mmCIF file of C-alpha atoms and ligand atoms in Angstrom:
data_model
loop_
_atom_site.group_PDB
_atom_site.id
_atom_site.type_symbol
_atom_site.label_atom_id
_atom_site.label_comp_id
_atom_site.label_asym_id
_atom_site.label_seq_id
_atom_site.Cartn_x
_atom_site.Cartn_y
_atom_site.Cartn_z
ATOM 1 C CA MET B 1 -15.696 -37.125 7.660
ATOM 2 C CA SER B 2 -13.691 -33.945 7.913
ATOM 3 C CA ALA B 3 -10.818 -33.652 10.337
ATOM 4 C CA PRO B 4 -11.522 -31.732 13.546
ATOM 5 C CA ALA B 5 -10.798 -28.008 13.207
ATOM 6 C CA VAL B 6 -7.296 -27.038 14.309
ATOM 7 C CA GLN B 7 -6.705 -23.719 16.027
ATOM 8 C CA ALA B 8 -4.894 -21.528 13.458
ATOM 9 C CA ALA B 9 -1.273 -20.685 14.325
ATOM 10 C CA PRO B 10 -0.471 -17.363 16.105
ATOM 11 C CA ILE B 11 1.332 -15.948 13.069
ATOM 12 C CA TRP B 12 -2.085 -15.152 11.517
ATOM 13 C CA ASP B 13 -3.175 -12.855 14.370
ATOM 14 C CA SER B 14 -2.118 -9.733 12.464
ATOM 15 C CA LEU B 15 -4.502 -10.450 9.569
ATOM 16 C CA VAL B 16 -7.738 -8.602 10.212
ATOM 17 C CA GLY B 17 -11.053 -10.034 9.050
ATOM 18 C CA GLN B 18 -9.557 -12.719 6.760
ATOM 19 C CA ARG B 19 -10.879 -15.960 8.237
ATOM 20 C CA HIS B 20 -11.121 -17.879 4.940
ATOM 21 C CA VAL B 21 -7.659 -16.836 3.831
ATOM 22 C CA ILE B 22 -6.197 -17.885 7.170
ATOM 23 C CA GLU B 23 -7.874 -21.292 6.985
ATOM 24 C CA THR B 24 -6.488 -21.925 3.494
ATOM 25 C CA LEU B 25 -2.941 -20.799 4.287
ATOM 26 C CA ASP B 26 -2.792 -22.464 7.688
ATOM 27 C CA ARG B 27 -3.817 -25.768 6.136
ATOM 28 C CA ALA B 28 -1.277 -25.379 3.307
ATOM 29 C CA ALA B 29 1.526 -24.617 5.762
ATOM 30 C CA ARG B 30 0.642 -27.905 7.476
ATOM 31 C CA GLY B 31 0.953 -29.699 4.135
ATOM 32 C CA ASP B 32 -2.681 -29.801 3.015
ATOM 33 C CA GLY B 33 -3.107 -28.085 -0.375
ATOM 34 C CA MET B 34 0.445 -26.847 -0.720
ATOM 35 C CA THR B 35 1.603 -25.625 -4.113
ATOM 36 C CA HIS B 36 4.647 -23.754 -5.466
ATOM 37 C CA ALA B 37 3.037 -20.524 -6.694
ATOM 38 C CA TRP B 38 0.490 -18.326 -4.945
ATOM 39 C CA LEU B 39 -1.214 -15.109 -5.935
ATOM 40 C CA PHE B 40 -2.422 -12.852 -3.100
ATOM 41 C CA THR B 41 -4.969 -10.291 -4.219
ATOM 42 C CA GLY B 42 -7.088 -7.779 -2.349
ATOM 43 C CA PRO B 43 -7.775 -4.054 -2.140
ATOM 44 C CA PRO B 44 -5.007 -1.719 -0.956
ATOM 45 C CA GLY B 45 -4.490 -2.024 2.776
ATOM 46 C CA SER B 46 -6.297 -5.333 3.147
ATOM 47 C CA GLY B 47 -2.953 -6.849 4.082
ATOM 48 C CA ARG B 48 -1.985 -8.951 1.071
ATOM 49 C CA SER B 49 1.764 -8.552 1.573
ATOM 50 C CA ASN B 50 1.357 -9.169 5.310
ATOM 51 C CA ALA B 51 -0.532 -12.345 4.501
ATOM 52 C CA ALA B 52 2.236 -13.430 2.114
ATOM 53 C CA LEU B 53 4.921 -12.741 4.711
ATOM 54 C CA ALA B 54 3.000 -14.559 7.462
ATOM 55 C CA PHE B 55 2.625 -17.497 5.079
ATOM 56 C CA ALA B 56 6.365 -17.424 4.391
ATOM 57 C CA ALA B 57 6.961 -17.577 8.155
ATOM 58 C CA ALA B 58 4.476 -20.420 8.573
ATOM 59 C CA LEU B 59 6.291 -22.341 5.817
ATOM 60 C CA GLN B 60 9.684 -21.896 7.509
ATOM 61 C CA CYS B 61 8.412 -22.671 11.006
ATOM 62 C CA THR B 62 8.393 -26.249 12.308
ATOM 63 C CA ARG B 63 5.141 -25.401 14.110
ATOM 64 C CA ALA B 64 3.407 -23.827 11.080
ATOM 65 C CA GLY B 65 3.746 -20.255 12.329
ATOM 66 C CA CYS B 66 4.231 -20.153 16.122
ATOM 67 C CA GLY B 67 5.209 -16.476 15.870
ATOM 68 C CA GLU B 68 7.975 -16.927 18.444
ATOM 69 C CA CYS B 69 10.734 -19.161 17.070
ATOM 70 C CA HIS B 70 13.861 -17.917 15.282
ATOM 71 C CA SER B 71 12.382 -18.730 11.858
ATOM 72 C CA CYS B 72 9.139 -16.846 12.473
ATOM 73 C CA ARG B 73 10.918 -13.812 13.877
ATOM 74 C CA THR B 74 13.564 -13.587 11.147
ATOM 75 C CA VAL B 75 10.985 -13.954 8.381
ATOM 76 C CA MET B 76 8.779 -11.221 9.840
ATOM 77 C CA GLY B 77 11.870 -9.063 10.440
ATOM 78 C CA GLY B 78 13.041 -9.495 6.856
ATOM 79 C CA THR B 79 16.321 -11.273 7.607
ATOM 80 C CA HIS B 80 15.574 -14.965 7.020
ATOM 81 C CA ALA B 81 18.133 -16.478 4.612
ATOM 82 C CA ASP B 82 15.515 -18.451 2.672
ATOM 83 C CA VAL B 83 12.916 -15.716 2.264
ATOM 84 C CA THR B 84 13.488 -12.984 -0.322
ATOM 85 C CA ALA B 85 10.874 -10.234 -0.308
ATOM 86 C CA VAL B 86 10.855 -7.679 -3.097
ATOM 87 C CA ARG B 87 9.074 -4.397 -2.557
ATOM 88 C CA THR B 88 9.493 -1.427 -4.797
ATOM 89 C CA ASP B 89 8.796 2.271 -4.874
ATOM 90 C CA ALA B 90 9.416 2.378 -8.599
ATOM 91 C CA LEU B 91 6.505 2.308 -11.015
ATOM 92 C CA VAL B 92 7.946 -0.730 -12.792
ATOM 93 C CA ILE B 93 10.079 -3.553 -11.402
ATOM 94 C CA ALA B 94 13.252 -3.761 -13.517
ATOM 95 C CA VAL B 95 13.725 -6.916 -15.614
ATOM 96 C CA LYS B 96 17.243 -7.339 -14.285
ATOM 97 C CA ASP B 97 15.793 -7.552 -10.747
ATOM 98 C CA VAL B 98 13.374 -10.236 -11.918
ATOM 99 C CA ARG B 99 16.265 -12.217 -13.454
ATOM 100 C CA ASP B 100 18.086 -12.033 -10.093
ATOM 101 C CA LEU B 101 15.017 -13.480 -8.406
ATOM 102 C CA VAL B 102 14.747 -16.268 -10.949
ATOM 103 C CA ARG B 103 18.387 -17.185 -10.305
ATOM 104 C CA ARG B 104 17.720 -17.149 -6.581
ATOM 105 C CA ALA B 105 14.629 -19.331 -7.029
ATOM 106 C CA ALA B 106 16.766 -21.968 -8.749
ATOM 107 C CA LEU B 107 18.886 -22.411 -5.617
ATOM 108 C CA SER B 108 18.112 -24.925 -2.910
ATOM 109 C CA PRO B 109 17.192 -23.376 0.441
ATOM 110 C CA ASN B 110 19.953 -23.003 3.040
ATOM 111 C CA GLY B 111 17.712 -24.547 5.647
ATOM 112 C CA ALA B 112 15.666 -27.726 5.520
ATOM 113 C CA ARG B 113 12.421 -26.180 4.309
ATOM 114 C CA TRP B 114 11.595 -23.802 1.463
ATOM 115 C CA GLN B 115 13.165 -21.140 -0.727
ATOM 116 C CA VAL B 116 10.442 -18.485 -0.609
ATOM 117 C CA ILE B 117 10.310 -15.523 -2.992
ATOM 118 C CA VAL B 118 7.763 -12.793 -2.266
ATOM 119 C CA ILE B 119 6.977 -10.151 -4.911
ATOM 120 C CA GLU B 120 4.893 -7.522 -3.112
ATOM 121 C CA ASP B 121 3.893 -5.483 -6.148
ATOM 122 C CA ALA B 122 3.576 -8.012 -8.937
ATOM 123 C CA ASP B 123 1.276 -5.515 -10.682
ATOM 124 C CA ARG B 124 4.400 -3.418 -11.261
ATOM 125 C CA LEU B 125 5.980 -6.061 -13.478
ATOM 126 C CA ASN B 126 5.771 -5.253 -17.165
ATOM 127 C CA ASP B 127 5.512 -7.855 -19.930
ATOM 128 C CA HIS B 128 9.286 -8.333 -20.007
ATOM 129 C CA GLY B 129 9.286 -8.918 -16.264
ATOM 130 C CA PHE B 130 6.444 -11.421 -16.461
ATOM 131 C CA ASN B 131 8.146 -13.280 -19.288
ATOM 132 C CA ALA B 132 11.365 -13.488 -17.301
ATOM 133 C CA LEU B 133 9.325 -14.963 -14.455
ATOM 134 C CA LEU B 134 7.231 -17.340 -16.509
ATOM 135 C CA LYS B 135 9.714 -20.159 -16.982
ATOM 136 C CA ALA B 136 10.612 -20.230 -13.288
ATOM 137 C CA ILE B 137 6.963 -20.608 -12.402
ATOM 138 C CA GLU B 138 6.263 -23.098 -15.189
ATOM 139 C CA GLU B 139 9.113 -25.400 -14.235
ATOM 140 C CA PRO B 140 9.491 -24.870 -10.509
ATOM 141 C CA ASN B 141 12.193 -26.142 -8.250
ATOM 142 C CA ALA B 142 10.796 -28.697 -5.815
ATOM 143 C CA ARG B 143 11.672 -26.587 -2.752
ATOM 144 C CA THR B 144 10.822 -23.150 -4.165
ATOM 145 C CA VAL B 145 7.630 -21.225 -3.427
ATOM 146 C CA TRP B 146 6.621 -18.006 -5.229
ATOM 147 C CA LEU B 147 4.277 -15.616 -3.452
ATOM 148 C CA LEU B 148 3.001 -12.842 -5.724
ATOM 149 C CA CYS B 149 0.859 -9.952 -4.471
ATOM 150 C CA ALA B 150 -1.300 -7.662 -6.594
ATOM 151 C CA PRO B 151 -4.508 -5.630 -6.186
ATOM 152 C CA THR B 152 -6.482 -7.891 -8.548
ATOM 153 C CA SER B 153 -5.734 -11.065 -10.510
ATOM 154 C CA GLU B 154 -6.190 -9.060 -13.750
ATOM 155 C CA ASP B 155 -2.992 -7.180 -12.836
ATOM 156 C CA VAL B 156 -0.987 -10.335 -13.474
ATOM 157 C CA LEU B 157 -0.297 -11.862 -16.891
ATOM 158 C CA VAL B 158 -2.836 -14.634 -17.497
ATOM 159 C CA THR B 159 -0.198 -17.298 -18.170
ATOM 160 C CA ILE B 160 1.290 -16.593 -14.733
ATOM 161 C CA ARG B 161 -2.046 -16.248 -12.992
ATOM 162 C CA SER B 162 -3.251 -19.611 -14.281
ATOM 163 C CA ARG B 163 -0.274 -21.305 -12.627
ATOM 164 C CA CYS B 164 -0.873 -19.758 -9.214
ATOM 165 C CA ARG B 165 -3.231 -20.741 -6.453
ATOM 166 C CA SER B 166 -5.305 -17.687 -5.700
ATOM 167 C CA VAL B 167 -5.872 -16.159 -2.258
ATOM 168 C CA THR B 168 -8.295 -13.237 -2.110
ATOM 169 C CA LEU B 169 -8.325 -10.879 0.832
ATOM 170 C CA THR B 170 -11.350 -8.717 1.519
ATOM 171 C CA THR B 171 -11.736 -5.291 3.098
ATOM 172 C CA PRO B 172 -12.211 -5.772 6.839
ATOM 173 C CA THR B 173 -15.198 -4.110 8.517
ATOM 174 C CA ALA B 174 -14.792 -1.042 10.746
ATOM 175 C CA ALA B 175 -15.726 -3.187 13.753
ATOM 176 C CA GLN B 176 -12.987 -5.725 12.936
ATOM 177 C CA VAL B 177 -10.374 -2.985 12.508
ATOM 178 C CA THR B 178 -11.437 -1.280 15.766
ATOM 179 C CA GLU B 179 -11.195 -4.557 17.665
ATOM 180 C CA PHE B 180 -7.737 -5.196 16.173
ATOM 181 C CA LEU B 181 -6.393 -1.734 17.097
ATOM 182 C CA VAL B 182 -7.637 -2.066 20.675
ATOM 183 C CA ARG B 183 -6.347 -5.613 21.109
ATOM 184 C CA ASN B 184 -3.113 -5.453 19.151
ATOM 185 C CA ASP B 185 -1.972 -1.836 19.503
ATOM 186 C CA GLN B 186 -3.634 -0.969 22.830
ATOM 187 C CA VAL B 187 -5.324 2.058 21.278
ATOM 188 C CA PRO B 188 -8.216 3.639 23.260
ATOM 189 C CA GLU B 189 -11.592 2.554 21.893
ATOM 190 C CA THR B 190 -12.800 5.988 20.673
ATOM 191 C CA ILE B 191 -9.585 6.700 18.745
ATOM 192 C CA ALA B 192 -9.590 3.162 17.356
ATOM 193 C CA ALA B 193 -13.180 3.527 16.153
ATOM 194 C CA HIS B 194 -12.407 6.844 14.463
ATOM 195 C CA ALA B 195 -9.259 5.443 12.809
ATOM 196 C CA ALA B 196 -11.145 2.359 11.645
ATOM 197 C CA ARG B 197 -13.926 4.402 10.035
ATOM 198 C CA ALA B 198 -11.603 7.011 8.516
ATOM 199 C CA SER B 199 -9.250 4.403 7.029
ATOM 200 C CA GLN B 200 -12.128 2.566 5.329
ATOM 201 C CA GLY B 201 -10.582 -0.818 5.964
ATOM 202 C CA HIS B 202 -6.967 0.089 5.123
ATOM 203 C CA ILE B 203 -5.069 -1.452 8.035
ATOM 204 C CA GLY B 204 -1.790 0.435 7.619
ATOM 205 C CA ARG B 205 -3.654 3.714 7.353
ATOM 206 C CA ALA B 206 -5.811 2.829 10.370
ATOM 207 C CA ARG B 207 -2.736 2.144 12.461
ATOM 208 C CA ALA B 208 -1.078 5.412 11.392
ATOM 209 C CA LEU B 209 -4.246 7.350 12.252
ATOM 210 C CA ALA B 210 -4.607 5.549 15.576
ATOM 211 C CA ARG B 211 -1.024 6.052 16.686
ATOM 212 C CA ASP B 212 -0.048 9.433 15.289
ATOM 213 C CA GLU B 213 -1.808 12.670 16.093
ATOM 214 C CA GLY B 214 -0.073 14.481 13.205
ATOM 215 C CA THR B 215 -1.620 12.020 10.745
ATOM 216 C CA ARG B 216 -5.044 12.565 12.323
ATOM 217 C CA ASN B 217 -4.660 16.340 12.111
ATOM 218 C CA ARG B 218 -3.623 16.260 8.450
ATOM 219 C CA ARG B 219 -6.624 14.126 7.573
ATOM 220 C CA ASN B 220 -8.862 16.389 9.564
ATOM 221 C CA GLU B 221 -7.696 19.356 7.541
ATOM 222 C CA VAL B 222 -8.356 17.596 4.239
ATOM 223 C CA VAL B 223 -11.906 16.512 5.073
ATOM 224 C CA HIS B 224 -12.820 20.068 6.025
ATOM 225 C CA TRP B 225 -12.024 21.424 2.553
ATOM 226 C CA PRO B 226 -15.170 20.414 0.646
ATOM 227 C CA ALA B 227 -17.424 22.730 2.668
ATOM 228 C CA LYS B 228 -14.925 25.567 2.257
ATOM 229 C CA LEU B 229 -14.426 25.383 -1.522
ATOM 230 C CA ILE B 230 -16.547 28.367 -2.432
ATOM 231 C CA SER B 231 -14.350 30.922 -4.175
ATOM 232 C CA LEU B 232 -11.797 30.319 -6.887
ATOM 233 C CA GLY B 233 -9.156 31.520 -4.422
ATOM 234 C CA SER B 234 -10.092 28.892 -1.851
ATOM 235 C CA CYS B 235 -9.749 26.203 -4.544
ATOM 236 C CA MET B 236 -6.253 27.381 -5.511
ATOM 237 C CA ASN B 237 -5.300 27.516 -1.838
ATOM 238 C CA ALA B 238 -6.546 24.016 -1.208
ATOM 239 C CA ALA B 239 -4.538 22.671 -4.166
ATOM 240 C CA ALA B 240 -1.362 24.421 -3.035
ATOM 241 C CA ASN B 241 -1.942 23.316 0.537
ATOM 242 C CA LEU B 242 -2.431 19.678 -0.424
ATOM 243 C CA ILE B 243 0.828 19.634 -2.380
ATOM 244 C CA GLU B 244 2.690 21.308 0.461
ATOM 245 C CA VAL B 245 1.379 18.908 3.100
ATOM 246 C CA ALA B 246 2.116 15.914 0.864
ATOM 247 C CA LYS B 247 5.674 17.120 0.199
ATOM 248 C CA HIS B 248 6.211 17.632 3.900
ATOM 249 C CA GLU B 249 5.093 14.097 4.663
ATOM 250 C CA THR B 250 7.129 12.602 1.798
ATOM 251 C CA ASP B 251 10.294 14.446 2.860
ATOM 252 C CA ALA B 252 9.891 13.225 6.419
ATOM 253 C CA GLN B 253 9.741 9.654 5.115
ATOM 254 C CA THR B 254 12.643 9.837 2.699
ATOM 255 C CA ALA B 255 15.269 12.210 4.122
ATOM 256 C CA ALA B 256 16.854 9.747 6.532
ATOM 257 C CA ILE B 257 16.827 6.881 4.019
ATOM 258 C CA GLU B 258 18.435 9.011 1.299
ATOM 259 C CA LEU B 259 21.227 10.135 3.601
ATOM 260 C CA ARG B 260 21.939 6.563 4.598
ATOM 261 C CA GLU B 261 21.992 5.400 0.973
ATOM 262 C CA LYS B 262 24.436 8.155 0.033
ATOM 263 C CA ALA B 263 26.700 7.262 2.976
ATOM 264 C CA GLU B 264 26.622 3.597 1.950
ATOM 265 C CA LEU B 265 27.517 4.495 -1.615
ATOM 266 C CA ASP B 266 30.391 6.709 -0.456
ATOM 267 C CA ARG B 267 31.690 3.960 1.777
ATOM 268 C CA SER B 268 31.495 1.318 -0.946
ATOM 269 C CA TYR B 269 33.589 3.562 -3.249
ATOM 270 C CA GLY B 270 35.979 4.564 -0.488
ATOM 271 C CA VAL B 271 34.960 8.189 -0.834
ATOM 272 C CA GLU B 272 35.539 10.129 2.385
ATOM 273 C CA GLY B 273 35.174 13.878 2.751
ATOM 274 C CA ARG B 274 36.904 15.724 -0.108
ATOM 275 C CA GLY B 275 39.126 12.822 -1.056
ATOM 276 C CA LYS B 276 39.753 11.578 -4.574
ATOM 277 C CA ARG B 277 36.777 9.901 -6.277
ATOM 278 C CA PRO B 278 37.152 6.812 -8.457
ATOM 279 C CA ARG B 279 35.914 7.177 -12.034
ATOM 280 C CA GLU B 280 32.953 4.834 -11.472
ATOM 281 C CA TYR B 281 31.666 6.936 -8.578
ATOM 282 C CA ALA B 282 29.971 9.705 -10.584
ATOM 283 C CA PRO B 283 27.738 7.413 -12.691
ATOM 284 C CA ALA B 284 26.852 5.359 -9.591
ATOM 285 C CA LEU B 285 25.885 8.511 -7.711
ATOM 286 C CA LYS B 286 23.833 9.665 -10.668
ATOM 287 C CA GLU B 287 21.970 6.356 -10.747
ATOM 288 C CA LEU B 288 21.329 6.502 -7.004
ATOM 289 C CA GLU B 289 19.962 10.029 -7.227
ATOM 290 C CA ALA B 290 17.742 9.165 -10.182
ATOM 291 C CA GLY B 291 16.320 6.229 -8.211
ATOM 292 C CA GLN B 292 15.739 8.417 -5.170
ATOM 293 C CA LYS B 293 13.956 10.980 -7.304
ATOM 294 C CA ARG B 294 11.664 8.349 -8.812
ATOM 295 C CA ARG B 295 10.897 6.993 -5.374
ATOM 296 C CA ALA B 296 10.159 10.431 -3.910
ATOM 297 C CA LYS B 297 7.775 11.098 -6.780
ATOM 298 C CA ARG B 298 6.008 7.815 -6.225
ATOM 299 C CA ARG B 299 5.664 8.518 -2.491
ATOM 300 C CA LEU B 300 4.353 12.003 -3.132
ATOM 301 C CA LEU B 301 1.705 10.576 -5.434
ATOM 302 C CA ASP B 302 0.807 7.941 -2.827
ATOM 303 C CA VAL B 303 0.326 10.593 -0.159
ATOM 304 C CA ILE B 304 -1.744 12.781 -2.501
ATOM 305 C CA ASP B 305 -3.755 9.747 -3.491
ATOM 306 C CA ARG B 306 -4.661 9.040 0.113
ATOM 307 C CA ALA B 307 -5.873 12.604 0.584
ATOM 308 C CA LEU B 308 -7.980 12.250 -2.560
ATOM 309 C CA MET B 309 -9.611 9.108 -1.163
ATOM 310 C CA ASP B 310 -10.352 11.049 2.045
ATOM 311 C CA LEU B 311 -12.070 13.718 -0.059
ATOM 312 C CA VAL B 312 -14.084 11.047 -1.875
ATOM 313 C CA SER B 313 -15.265 9.737 1.494
ATOM 314 C CA VAL B 314 -16.684 13.187 2.367
ATOM 315 C CA TYR B 315 -18.731 13.370 -0.848
ATOM 316 C CA ARG B 316 -19.898 9.779 -0.361
ATOM 317 C CA ASP B 317 -21.116 10.755 3.094
ATOM 318 C CA ALA B 318 -22.905 13.760 1.604
ATOM 319 C CA ILE B 319 -24.590 11.558 -1.011
ATOM 320 C CA ALA B 320 -25.624 8.978 1.588
ATOM 321 C CA THR B 321 -27.070 11.685 3.833
ATOM 322 C CA GLY B 322 -28.695 13.438 0.878
ATOM 323 C CA VAL B 323 -30.617 10.335 -0.186
ATOM 324 C CA GLY B 324 -31.670 9.691 3.407
ATOM 325 C CA ALA B 325 -29.453 6.715 4.278
ATOM 326 C CA THR B 326 -29.167 6.177 8.014
ATOM 327 C CA THR B 327 -25.917 4.167 8.134
ATOM 328 C CA ALA B 328 -22.890 5.479 10.025
ATOM 329 C CA LEU B 329 -20.844 8.066 8.144
ATOM 330 C CA VAL B 330 -17.129 7.612 7.457
ATOM 331 C CA ASN B 331 -16.668 11.203 8.624
ATOM 332 C CA GLU B 332 -19.015 11.141 11.577
ATOM 333 C CA GLU B 333 -17.112 13.929 13.351
ATOM 334 C CA ILE B 334 -17.771 16.521 10.627
ATOM 335 C CA ARG B 335 -21.534 16.022 10.410
ATOM 336 C CA ALA B 336 -22.040 19.809 10.356
ATOM 337 C CA ASP B 337 -19.881 20.082 7.198
ATOM 338 C CA ILE B 338 -21.676 17.151 5.607
ATOM 339 C CA ALA B 339 -25.045 18.760 6.379
ATOM 340 C CA GLN B 340 -23.852 21.927 4.705
ATOM 341 C CA LEU B 341 -22.801 20.015 1.564
ATOM 342 C CA VAL B 342 -26.231 18.370 1.500
ATOM 343 C CA ARG B 343 -27.979 21.746 1.808
ATOM 344 C CA ARG B 344 -25.894 23.527 -0.769
ATOM 345 C CA SER B 345 -25.693 20.917 -3.500
ATOM 346 C CA THR B 346 -27.296 17.753 -4.893
ATOM 347 C CA PRO B 347 -26.279 14.076 -4.806
ATOM 348 C CA GLU B 348 -25.820 14.228 -8.592
ATOM 349 C CA ALA B 349 -23.389 17.134 -8.288
ATOM 350 C CA HIS B 350 -21.494 15.339 -5.522
ATOM 351 C CA LEU B 351 -21.223 12.322 -7.775
ATOM 352 C CA ARG B 352 -19.699 14.542 -10.464
ATOM 353 C CA ARG B 353 -17.222 15.820 -7.866
ATOM 354 C CA ILE B 354 -16.154 12.259 -7.111
ATOM 355 C CA GLU B 355 -15.655 11.745 -10.848
ATOM 356 C CA ALA B 356 -13.482 14.877 -10.960
ATOM 357 C CA ILE B 357 -11.321 13.437 -8.170
ATOM 358 C CA PHE B 358 -10.831 10.178 -10.059
ATOM 359 C CA THR B 359 -10.009 12.108 -13.228
ATOM 360 C CA ALA B 360 -7.277 14.057 -11.414
ATOM 361 C CA ARG B 361 -5.938 10.826 -10.000
ATOM 362 C CA GLU B 362 -5.799 9.205 -13.427
ATOM 363 C CA GLN B 363 -4.080 12.277 -14.895
ATOM 364 C CA MET B 364 -1.333 12.122 -12.272
ATOM 365 C CA LEU B 365 -0.863 8.368 -12.031
ATOM 366 C CA GLU B 366 -1.315 7.344 -15.640
ATOM 367 C CA HIS B 367 -0.721 10.400 -17.794
ATOM 368 C CA ASN B 368 2.084 12.030 -15.870
ATOM 369 C CA VAL B 369 0.272 15.349 -15.448
ATOM 370 C CA GLY B 370 1.949 17.441 -12.729
ATOM 371 C CA PRO B 371 0.164 17.448 -9.340
ATOM 372 C CA GLN B 372 -0.308 21.212 -9.298
ATOM 373 C CA MET B 373 -2.108 21.359 -12.614
ATOM 374 C CA ALA B 374 -4.232 18.262 -11.952
ATOM 375 C CA LEU B 375 -5.189 19.339 -8.428
ATOM 376 C CA GLU B 376 -6.020 22.941 -9.315
ATOM 377 C CA SER B 377 -8.517 21.931 -11.968
ATOM 378 C CA MET B 378 -9.872 19.250 -9.642
ATOM 379 C CA MET B 379 -10.449 21.702 -6.780
ATOM 380 C CA VAL B 380 -12.251 24.074 -9.133
ATOM 381 C CA ALA B 381 -14.507 21.203 -10.181
ATOM 382 C CA LEU B 382 -15.253 20.520 -6.498
ATOM 383 C CA ARG B 383 -16.375 24.097 -5.862
ATOM 384 C CA LEU B 384 -19.842 24.540 -4.378
ATOM 385 C CA GLU B 385 -21.976 26.259 -6.993
ATOM 386 C CA GLY B 386 -24.826 28.709 -6.534
ATOM 387 C CA GLU B 387 -25.593 31.151 -3.767
ATOM 388 C CA ARG B 388 -23.034 32.677 -1.470
ATOM 389 C CA ARG B 389 -23.008 32.195 2.227
HETATM 390 ZN ZN1 ZN K 1 7.712 -20.402 14.474
#
């Protein structure tokens, strides 16, 4: 006989469309099926790091994740003494940072429960990082729990993966995301439905689209390009425009943080105004600036990447319409543009355009090709061939 179903704790409310994951984690937090290493996988935006953080809260909470107590609130706010969450904007997590985590994992928790270490981008560990981690996961401390997050289990070294219990999140449906935005963020239904469709199951993106008109406008501009890419000039313009918009968005995100980091550095070296600078200041400043530059680059690529996925969604809609599918389009509101793409080109050609987008993405993310060069040749490949308007 199985035990009667228990209502899952409130801490799981922010996970959208992840019923199986919630059941597993809720049970573990109550002591059924608990283990010391977990691997959270799922597509971008499905909420794997949110799930890991909610689990960390549930583990620290005496009521398995009430969402209200001091433990729950400090874990979710990132200030709980026994929860260390590592997120990075760098392409690779430094080995020295991993060693710090391993040292931390060897300590007993301050409180009565667990020492929880969350690595949000475990796919950004390299082999050295994984090896530094391996021993800690092989011979765990009794009160330590590792929560690793990665897009897929293949992103994590097999010897680590095999020691973790796996939790797989799935892409929530548009209906689930809409319902969440209305219920949780009090967004009007029509805006929520648009954001849910346009985000294609990426919760963070859906929330940004639902809450911020600027984000909606930028996306709107991007999805209108495919029907306009007719002349070589329009392709060059679109490439330049995309870079400009992405830079604008990246700067808005980073400017305040960079200023604060510089002020903190100055304070820690006792540097005020034009005063004398200690000898160690210059190299420290150089390191800070190099880190900021890496992070800005990463953010820029993330923003560009999102725009590329928006473009892909337009061509997917054109293919679906072209082959006579009757399902709802991701870009329902630009049906006229989609119809034009269907008239002026073929599903096969649209498929090649999607390939060109993925090629540009690979060039930028994996081969370090500059955005301008990669995007210009991509836009030219997206151009509508044949007759003029
Ligand atoms: Zn609680």
